[in-house]
Short mmCIF file of N, CA and C in Angstrom, two decimals:
data_model
loop_
_atom_site.label_atom_id
_atom_site.label_comp_id
_atom_site.label_asym_id
_atom_site.label_seq_id
_atom_site.Cartn_x
_atom_site.Cartn_y
_atom_site.Cartn_z
N MET A 184 54.08 -34.74 10.98
CA MET A 184 52.73 -35.22 10.89
C MET A 184 51.90 -34.47 11.91
N VAL A 185 50.73 -33.93 11.56
CA VAL A 185 49.93 -33.25 12.60
C VAL A 185 48.66 -33.94 12.87
N LYS A 186 48.45 -34.11 13.95
CA LYS A 186 47.18 -35.03 14.57
C LYS A 186 46.07 -34.05 14.57
N VAL A 187 45.01 -34.44 13.99
CA VAL A 187 43.67 -33.92 14.06
C VAL A 187 42.78 -34.43 15.31
N GLN A 188 42.37 -33.72 16.19
CA GLN A 188 41.40 -34.29 17.23
C GLN A 188 40.01 -34.31 16.49
N LYS A 189 39.15 -35.25 16.73
CA LYS A 189 37.81 -35.60 16.20
C LYS A 189 36.80 -34.72 17.03
N ASN A 190 37.17 -34.47 18.36
CA ASN A 190 36.17 -33.91 19.24
C ASN A 190 36.26 -32.22 18.94
N VAL A 191 37.22 -31.80 18.48
CA VAL A 191 37.40 -30.36 18.35
C VAL A 191 36.44 -29.92 17.04
N ARG A 192 35.68 -28.92 17.30
CA ARG A 192 34.70 -28.27 16.53
C ARG A 192 35.30 -27.00 15.69
N THR A 193 35.01 -27.11 14.60
CA THR A 193 35.43 -25.88 13.83
C THR A 193 34.57 -24.75 14.12
N PRO A 194 35.03 -23.63 14.07
CA PRO A 194 33.93 -22.39 13.99
C PRO A 194 32.76 -22.50 13.46
N ASP A 195 32.85 -22.91 12.10
CA ASP A 195 31.44 -23.07 11.28
C ASP A 195 30.73 -23.96 11.97
N GLN A 196 31.08 -25.08 12.49
CA GLN A 196 30.25 -26.11 12.94
C GLN A 196 29.55 -25.59 14.41
N GLU A 197 30.40 -24.75 15.00
CA GLU A 197 29.92 -24.24 16.22
C GLU A 197 28.78 -23.07 15.89
N ILE A 198 28.94 -22.35 14.89
CA ILE A 198 28.09 -21.34 14.43
C ILE A 198 26.70 -22.09 13.98
N LEU A 199 26.92 -23.11 13.13
CA LEU A 199 25.72 -24.02 12.79
C LEU A 199 24.88 -24.29 13.95
N LYS A 200 25.60 -24.98 14.91
CA LYS A 200 24.93 -25.46 16.17
C LYS A 200 24.14 -24.42 16.80
N LEU A 201 24.66 -23.14 16.77
CA LEU A 201 23.99 -21.93 17.51
C LEU A 201 22.92 -21.53 16.63
N VAL A 202 23.08 -21.56 15.02
CA VAL A 202 22.15 -21.14 14.26
C VAL A 202 20.74 -22.04 14.49
N LYS A 203 20.99 -23.35 14.70
CA LYS A 203 19.79 -24.34 14.66
C LYS A 203 19.31 -24.07 16.09
N GLN A 204 20.03 -23.84 17.13
CA GLN A 204 19.51 -23.61 18.34
C GLN A 204 18.69 -22.43 18.43
N LEU A 205 19.03 -21.20 17.92
CA LEU A 205 18.48 -19.88 17.91
C LEU A 205 17.20 -20.15 16.97
N GLU A 206 17.30 -20.87 15.84
CA GLU A 206 16.16 -21.01 15.03
C GLU A 206 14.96 -21.81 15.62
N ALA A 207 15.28 -22.77 16.48
CA ALA A 207 14.16 -23.36 17.26
C ALA A 207 13.65 -22.38 18.31
N GLN A 208 14.54 -21.68 18.97
CA GLN A 208 14.17 -20.84 20.03
C GLN A 208 13.06 -19.79 19.52
N HIS A 209 13.47 -19.14 18.36
CA HIS A 209 12.63 -18.18 17.53
C HIS A 209 11.75 -18.43 16.69
N LYS A 210 11.49 -19.79 16.66
CA LYS A 210 10.35 -20.43 15.75
C LYS A 210 10.66 -20.22 14.47
N HIS A 211 11.88 -20.34 13.98
CA HIS A 211 12.14 -20.26 12.50
C HIS A 211 11.92 -18.99 11.79
N CYS A 212 11.99 -17.75 12.44
CA CYS A 212 11.58 -16.64 11.80
C CYS A 212 12.61 -15.48 12.03
N VAL A 213 13.89 -16.20 11.96
CA VAL A 213 14.90 -14.99 12.03
C VAL A 213 15.78 -15.33 10.86
N GLY A 214 16.10 -14.14 10.23
CA GLY A 214 16.90 -14.11 8.89
C GLY A 214 18.32 -13.98 9.29
N TYR A 215 19.21 -13.89 8.47
CA TYR A 215 20.62 -13.90 8.61
C TYR A 215 21.14 -12.61 9.32
N ASP A 216 20.41 -11.51 9.30
CA ASP A 216 20.88 -10.24 9.86
C ASP A 216 20.70 -10.23 11.47
N LYS A 217 19.32 -10.76 11.74
CA LYS A 217 19.13 -10.89 13.15
C LYS A 217 19.70 -12.01 13.64
N MET A 218 20.06 -13.17 12.95
CA MET A 218 20.88 -14.22 13.42
C MET A 218 22.21 -13.81 13.80
N THR A 219 22.81 -12.97 13.01
CA THR A 219 24.21 -12.52 13.32
C THR A 219 24.34 -11.61 14.60
N ARG A 220 23.30 -10.88 14.83
CA ARG A 220 23.13 -10.00 16.00
C ARG A 220 22.96 -11.02 17.32
N LEU A 221 22.25 -12.05 16.98
CA LEU A 221 22.08 -12.99 18.13
C LEU A 221 23.27 -13.81 18.59
N ILE A 222 23.92 -14.12 17.53
CA ILE A 222 25.19 -14.85 17.61
C ILE A 222 26.20 -14.08 18.49
N LYS A 223 26.16 -12.86 17.95
CA LYS A 223 27.36 -11.93 18.67
C LYS A 223 27.07 -11.68 20.09
N ARG A 224 25.81 -12.04 20.62
CA ARG A 224 25.50 -11.83 21.78
C ARG A 224 26.04 -12.99 22.68
N GLU A 225 26.39 -14.07 22.10
CA GLU A 225 26.90 -15.33 22.69
C GLU A 225 28.35 -15.15 23.19
N ARG A 226 29.14 -14.10 22.64
CA ARG A 226 30.44 -13.73 22.97
C ARG A 226 31.34 -14.83 22.88
N LEU A 227 31.55 -15.18 21.51
CA LEU A 227 32.53 -16.28 21.02
C LEU A 227 33.80 -15.74 21.09
N SER A 228 34.67 -16.52 21.04
CA SER A 228 36.18 -16.25 21.04
C SER A 228 36.59 -15.80 19.68
N TYR A 229 35.75 -15.96 18.62
CA TYR A 229 36.12 -15.30 17.35
C TYR A 229 34.98 -14.40 16.84
N THR A 230 35.35 -13.72 15.64
CA THR A 230 34.33 -12.72 15.20
C THR A 230 33.46 -13.62 14.20
N VAL A 231 32.28 -13.02 14.22
CA VAL A 231 31.23 -13.52 13.29
C VAL A 231 30.71 -12.44 12.57
N ASN A 232 30.61 -12.57 11.17
CA ASN A 232 29.96 -11.48 10.54
C ASN A 232 28.85 -11.98 9.77
N LYS A 233 28.14 -10.91 8.99
CA LYS A 233 27.02 -11.33 8.17
C LYS A 233 27.23 -12.30 7.17
N LYS A 234 28.24 -12.20 6.46
CA LYS A 234 28.59 -13.04 5.29
C LYS A 234 28.86 -14.52 5.79
N ARG A 235 29.31 -14.76 6.96
CA ARG A 235 29.75 -16.02 7.39
C ARG A 235 28.40 -16.54 7.79
N VAL A 236 27.43 -15.98 8.46
CA VAL A 236 26.28 -16.40 8.86
C VAL A 236 25.36 -16.90 7.67
N MET A 237 25.36 -15.94 6.55
CA MET A 237 24.58 -16.08 5.40
C MET A 237 25.11 -17.32 4.66
N ARG A 238 26.40 -17.49 4.62
CA ARG A 238 26.98 -18.60 3.87
C ARG A 238 26.40 -20.03 4.51
N ILE A 239 26.73 -19.86 5.91
CA ILE A 239 26.38 -21.21 6.59
C ILE A 239 24.81 -21.47 6.44
N MET A 240 23.99 -20.45 6.67
CA MET A 240 22.67 -20.80 6.61
C MET A 240 22.21 -21.25 5.12
N LYS A 241 22.89 -20.62 4.17
CA LYS A 241 22.53 -21.07 2.78
C LYS A 241 23.07 -22.43 2.52
N GLU A 242 24.17 -22.80 2.94
CA GLU A 242 24.73 -24.23 2.73
C GLU A 242 23.82 -25.20 3.35
N HIS A 243 23.35 -24.95 4.58
CA HIS A 243 22.41 -25.86 5.19
C HIS A 243 20.95 -25.63 5.11
N ASN A 244 20.50 -24.62 3.94
CA ASN A 244 19.19 -24.42 3.45
C ASN A 244 18.19 -24.04 4.68
N ILE A 245 18.86 -23.00 5.52
CA ILE A 245 18.09 -22.63 6.70
C ILE A 245 17.62 -21.26 6.27
N LYS A 246 16.31 -21.01 6.25
CA LYS A 246 15.56 -19.75 5.72
C LYS A 246 14.69 -19.26 6.75
N ALA A 247 14.47 -18.10 6.87
CA ALA A 247 13.44 -17.61 7.70
C ALA A 247 12.16 -17.79 7.23
N ASP A 248 11.32 -18.41 8.17
CA ASP A 248 9.86 -18.64 7.75
C ASP A 248 9.03 -17.61 8.37
N TYR A 249 8.70 -16.66 7.68
CA TYR A 249 8.06 -15.46 8.21
C TYR A 249 6.73 -15.32 7.44
N ARG A 250 5.75 -14.84 8.06
CA ARG A 250 4.40 -14.55 7.40
C ARG A 250 4.42 -13.29 6.55
N GLN A 251 3.91 -13.36 5.23
CA GLN A 251 3.75 -12.18 4.57
C GLN A 251 2.80 -11.42 5.17
N PRO A 252 3.15 -9.92 5.09
CA PRO A 252 2.26 -9.01 5.57
C PRO A 252 0.77 -9.14 4.81
N LYS A 253 -0.37 -9.03 5.45
CA LYS A 253 -1.55 -9.03 4.80
C LYS A 253 -1.82 -7.73 4.00
N ARG A 254 -2.42 -7.99 2.83
CA ARG A 254 -2.63 -6.73 2.06
C ARG A 254 -4.22 -6.45 2.28
N LYS A 255 -4.57 -5.26 2.41
CA LYS A 255 -5.94 -4.76 2.55
C LYS A 255 -6.41 -4.50 1.15
N ARG A 256 -7.22 -5.40 0.84
CA ARG A 256 -7.83 -5.46 -0.50
C ARG A 256 -9.14 -4.86 -0.47
N VAL A 257 -9.35 -3.83 -1.17
CA VAL A 257 -10.60 -3.19 -1.35
C VAL A 257 -11.23 -3.72 -2.62
N GLN A 258 -12.56 -4.13 -2.45
CA GLN A 258 -13.28 -4.60 -3.67
C GLN A 258 -13.31 -3.33 -4.80
N GLU A 259 -13.04 -4.04 -5.96
CA GLU A 259 -13.00 -2.80 -6.97
C GLU A 259 -14.56 -2.25 -6.81
N GLN A 260 -14.54 -0.83 -7.11
CA GLN A 260 -15.83 -0.19 -7.33
C GLN A 260 -16.17 -0.18 -8.61
N GLU A 261 -17.52 -0.35 -8.85
CA GLU A 261 -18.06 -0.10 -10.10
C GLU A 261 -17.78 1.17 -10.75
N THR A 262 -17.29 1.31 -11.88
CA THR A 262 -17.29 2.41 -12.60
C THR A 262 -18.14 2.52 -13.85
N TYR A 263 -18.79 3.73 -14.04
CA TYR A 263 -19.71 3.61 -15.18
C TYR A 263 -19.13 4.68 -16.22
N GLU A 264 -18.86 4.28 -17.29
CA GLU A 264 -18.41 5.11 -18.46
C GLU A 264 -19.35 5.33 -19.38
N ALA A 265 -19.88 6.46 -19.72
CA ALA A 265 -21.00 6.69 -20.78
C ALA A 265 -20.15 6.76 -22.13
N GLN A 266 -21.15 6.67 -23.14
CA GLN A 266 -20.57 6.70 -24.27
C GLN A 266 -20.10 8.34 -24.70
N ASN A 267 -19.10 8.46 -25.38
CA ASN A 267 -18.60 9.75 -25.78
C ASN A 267 -19.43 10.43 -26.89
N THR A 268 -20.64 10.95 -26.43
CA THR A 268 -21.63 11.60 -27.40
C THR A 268 -21.27 13.04 -27.69
N LEU A 269 -20.25 13.48 -26.97
CA LEU A 269 -20.07 15.14 -27.23
C LEU A 269 -18.94 15.12 -28.19
N ASN A 270 -18.11 14.06 -28.22
CA ASN A 270 -16.88 14.08 -29.20
C ASN A 270 -16.11 15.42 -29.26
N ARG A 271 -15.80 15.89 -27.87
CA ARG A 271 -15.20 17.07 -27.60
C ARG A 271 -15.83 18.20 -28.01
N GLN A 272 -17.02 18.30 -28.54
CA GLN A 272 -17.86 19.54 -28.98
C GLN A 272 -18.56 20.18 -27.76
N PHE A 273 -17.87 20.86 -27.31
CA PHE A 273 -18.37 21.64 -25.89
C PHE A 273 -19.21 22.80 -26.30
N GLU A 274 -19.29 23.24 -27.37
CA GLU A 274 -19.98 24.51 -27.69
C GLU A 274 -21.52 23.95 -27.97
N GLN A 275 -22.53 24.50 -27.30
CA GLN A 275 -23.87 23.89 -27.48
C GLN A 275 -24.82 25.12 -27.93
N ALA A 276 -25.85 24.66 -28.69
CA ALA A 276 -26.69 25.93 -29.35
C ALA A 276 -27.79 26.14 -28.56
N ALA A 277 -28.19 25.43 -27.68
CA ALA A 277 -29.26 25.76 -26.63
C ALA A 277 -29.12 25.42 -25.24
N ALA A 278 -29.87 26.17 -24.44
CA ALA A 278 -29.67 25.76 -23.04
C ALA A 278 -30.40 24.43 -22.63
N ASN A 279 -29.91 23.92 -21.48
CA ASN A 279 -30.46 22.65 -20.91
C ASN A 279 -30.35 21.57 -21.85
N ARG A 280 -29.35 21.49 -22.74
CA ARG A 280 -29.16 20.41 -23.65
C ARG A 280 -28.09 19.54 -23.13
N VAL A 281 -26.96 19.78 -22.61
CA VAL A 281 -25.78 18.93 -22.12
C VAL A 281 -25.37 19.65 -20.76
N TRP A 282 -25.42 18.68 -19.73
CA TRP A 282 -24.82 19.22 -18.38
C TRP A 282 -23.58 18.33 -18.17
N VAL A 283 -22.73 18.93 -17.49
CA VAL A 283 -21.57 18.22 -16.95
C VAL A 283 -21.29 18.38 -15.63
N THR A 284 -20.85 17.42 -14.92
CA THR A 284 -20.43 17.40 -13.46
C THR A 284 -18.96 17.11 -13.14
N ASP A 285 -18.57 17.91 -12.03
CA ASP A 285 -17.29 17.63 -11.40
C ASP A 285 -17.24 17.53 -9.90
N THR A 286 -16.35 16.89 -9.35
CA THR A 286 -16.12 16.86 -7.96
C THR A 286 -14.68 17.11 -7.71
N THR A 287 -14.61 18.32 -6.86
CA THR A 287 -13.20 18.65 -6.53
C THR A 287 -13.11 18.68 -5.09
N GLU A 288 -11.87 18.06 -4.67
CA GLU A 288 -11.55 18.00 -3.38
C GLU A 288 -10.62 19.23 -2.66
N SER A 289 -10.81 19.73 -1.55
CA SER A 289 -10.22 20.93 -1.19
C SER A 289 -9.77 20.62 0.32
N ALA A 290 -8.57 20.82 0.75
CA ALA A 290 -8.16 20.79 2.09
C ALA A 290 -7.95 22.16 2.83
N TYR A 291 -8.22 22.12 4.04
CA TYR A 291 -8.10 23.29 4.81
C TYR A 291 -7.46 22.99 6.14
N ASN A 292 -7.10 23.88 7.00
CA ASN A 292 -6.71 23.96 8.28
C ASN A 292 -5.28 22.92 8.26
N ILE A 293 -4.43 23.36 7.54
CA ILE A 293 -3.09 22.63 7.23
C ILE A 293 -3.35 21.08 6.85
N ARG A 294 -4.23 20.90 5.99
CA ARG A 294 -4.65 19.78 5.24
C ARG A 294 -5.14 18.55 6.27
N LYS A 295 -5.71 19.32 7.45
CA LYS A 295 -6.34 18.34 8.33
C LYS A 295 -7.75 17.83 8.06
N TYR A 296 -8.34 18.70 7.48
CA TYR A 296 -9.74 18.50 7.01
C TYR A 296 -10.02 18.59 5.50
N LYS A 297 -11.03 17.84 4.96
CA LYS A 297 -11.07 17.96 3.47
C LYS A 297 -12.58 17.98 3.38
N VAL A 298 -12.95 18.73 2.13
CA VAL A 298 -14.30 18.73 1.86
C VAL A 298 -14.40 18.56 0.29
N ARG A 299 -15.42 18.23 -0.22
CA ARG A 299 -15.64 17.90 -1.63
C ARG A 299 -16.68 18.92 -2.23
N LEU A 300 -16.56 19.58 -3.21
CA LEU A 300 -17.48 20.41 -4.04
C LEU A 300 -18.00 19.68 -5.12
N HIS A 301 -19.19 19.42 -5.14
CA HIS A 301 -19.84 18.78 -6.39
C HIS A 301 -20.54 19.80 -7.17
N VAL A 302 -20.38 19.97 -8.42
CA VAL A 302 -21.07 20.98 -9.25
C VAL A 302 -21.72 20.43 -10.43
N VAL A 303 -22.66 21.05 -11.08
CA VAL A 303 -23.28 20.74 -12.44
C VAL A 303 -23.30 22.00 -13.10
N LEU A 304 -22.78 21.86 -14.35
CA LEU A 304 -22.72 23.08 -15.31
C LEU A 304 -23.41 22.74 -16.40
N ASP A 305 -24.00 23.92 -17.14
CA ASP A 305 -24.63 23.77 -18.26
C ASP A 305 -23.84 24.25 -19.32
N LEU A 306 -23.57 23.50 -20.48
CA LEU A 306 -22.38 23.80 -21.23
C LEU A 306 -22.97 24.72 -22.33
N TYR A 307 -24.05 25.33 -22.30
CA TYR A 307 -24.59 26.26 -23.29
C TYR A 307 -24.04 27.54 -22.92
N GLY A 308 -24.18 28.08 -21.71
CA GLY A 308 -23.52 29.24 -21.32
C GLY A 308 -22.42 29.18 -20.39
N GLN A 309 -22.07 27.79 -20.03
CA GLN A 309 -21.11 27.43 -19.18
C GLN A 309 -21.36 28.17 -17.77
N TYR A 310 -22.56 27.99 -17.32
CA TYR A 310 -22.89 28.50 -16.15
C TYR A 310 -23.30 27.33 -15.11
N LEU A 311 -23.18 27.79 -13.66
CA LEU A 311 -23.39 26.89 -12.77
C LEU A 311 -24.75 26.55 -12.50
N LEU A 312 -25.31 25.51 -12.53
CA LEU A 312 -26.61 25.17 -12.32
C LEU A 312 -26.95 24.81 -10.83
N SER A 313 -26.08 23.99 -10.26
CA SER A 313 -26.20 23.58 -8.73
C SER A 313 -24.74 23.26 -8.23
N TRP A 314 -24.81 23.27 -7.09
CA TRP A 314 -23.56 22.86 -6.33
C TRP A 314 -23.73 22.48 -4.90
N ILE A 315 -22.82 21.75 -4.27
CA ILE A 315 -23.14 21.17 -2.88
C ILE A 315 -21.62 20.92 -2.43
N ILE A 316 -21.44 21.20 -1.19
CA ILE A 316 -20.17 20.82 -0.49
C ILE A 316 -20.50 19.68 0.45
N THR A 317 -19.71 18.70 0.44
CA THR A 317 -19.89 17.39 1.37
C THR A 317 -18.70 17.10 2.07
N PRO A 318 -18.54 16.49 3.07
CA PRO A 318 -17.30 16.09 3.91
C PRO A 318 -16.88 14.82 3.22
N THR A 319 -17.50 13.89 2.47
CA THR A 319 -16.96 12.78 1.92
C THR A 319 -17.37 12.74 0.45
N GLU A 320 -16.59 11.95 -0.34
CA GLU A 320 -16.81 11.90 -1.80
C GLU A 320 -17.58 10.60 -1.84
N THR A 321 -19.05 10.78 -1.91
CA THR A 321 -19.75 9.55 -2.19
C THR A 321 -20.77 9.93 -3.34
N SER A 322 -21.43 8.93 -3.64
CA SER A 322 -22.37 9.29 -5.03
C SER A 322 -23.53 9.81 -4.34
N THR A 323 -23.93 9.91 -3.21
CA THR A 323 -25.07 10.75 -2.65
C THR A 323 -24.80 12.00 -2.90
N GLY A 324 -23.62 12.59 -2.77
CA GLY A 324 -23.48 14.08 -3.10
C GLY A 324 -23.74 14.32 -4.36
N ALA A 325 -23.29 13.54 -5.53
CA ALA A 325 -23.31 13.62 -6.76
C ALA A 325 -24.82 13.54 -7.15
N ILE A 326 -25.54 12.58 -6.70
CA ILE A 326 -26.99 12.48 -6.94
C ILE A 326 -27.79 13.63 -6.48
N LYS A 327 -27.37 14.27 -5.31
CA LYS A 327 -28.27 15.32 -4.69
C LYS A 327 -27.97 16.61 -5.51
N VAL A 328 -26.72 16.89 -6.02
CA VAL A 328 -26.45 17.87 -6.81
C VAL A 328 -27.29 17.90 -8.11
N PHE A 329 -27.35 16.80 -8.68
CA PHE A 329 -28.26 16.46 -9.94
C PHE A 329 -29.71 16.88 -9.65
N GLN A 330 -30.11 16.28 -8.44
CA GLN A 330 -31.61 16.66 -8.16
C GLN A 330 -31.95 18.15 -7.95
N MET A 331 -30.87 18.90 -7.30
CA MET A 331 -31.09 20.20 -7.31
C MET A 331 -30.95 20.98 -8.55
N ALA A 332 -30.27 20.61 -9.59
CA ALA A 332 -30.09 21.08 -10.87
C ALA A 332 -31.34 20.79 -11.53
N LYS A 333 -32.10 19.67 -11.39
CA LYS A 333 -33.35 19.42 -12.06
C LYS A 333 -34.31 20.08 -11.44
N GLN A 334 -34.47 20.51 -10.27
CA GLN A 334 -35.54 21.39 -9.80
C GLN A 334 -35.18 22.68 -10.14
N LYS A 335 -33.98 23.36 -10.34
CA LYS A 335 -33.93 24.74 -10.82
C LYS A 335 -34.01 24.75 -12.41
N ALA A 336 -33.81 23.85 -13.06
CA ALA A 336 -34.01 23.73 -14.61
C ALA A 336 -35.38 23.27 -15.09
N GLY A 337 -36.09 22.74 -14.11
CA GLY A 337 -37.37 22.27 -14.54
C GLY A 337 -37.52 21.03 -15.07
N GLY A 338 -36.37 20.05 -15.03
CA GLY A 338 -36.27 18.87 -15.79
C GLY A 338 -34.80 18.50 -16.02
N LEU A 339 -34.62 17.22 -16.38
CA LEU A 339 -33.19 16.80 -16.68
C LEU A 339 -32.86 17.11 -18.11
N ALA A 340 -31.67 17.44 -18.34
CA ALA A 340 -31.04 17.57 -19.64
C ALA A 340 -31.07 16.17 -20.55
N PRO A 341 -31.29 16.21 -21.78
CA PRO A 341 -31.33 14.98 -22.39
C PRO A 341 -29.93 14.51 -22.45
#
């Protein structure tokens, strides 16, 4: 018959004590991976691996209480969608009836700098009415290019 001493701690109990101590010391923000590394620093007489620490923490419901990273939430920008009046009929019978616009971004100097090209086209002859290059893509560039097209054509297209 083998006598078991009551004061002798099993390795799991000793690890649990260390886990609770380190949790309090690190303000409950240590997961099993970092906890294993911290326990290995204690130079115990037996080996401690991640699975063992994970099992002990799971059995005693010890979890890392860490703050979720904040998300940068940009307010949704308003988008304006016009009715599809062309129905993909891009061939026009007269000038200054339909204008279309586009903005294209171009990078230069090994993609360090970017510029935006805003253009307005007349669909009748598919020729350029006006264009402008801006450093940023904003609505002011699009408005300005339409104002330039209005001055050149003598009015806005219907």
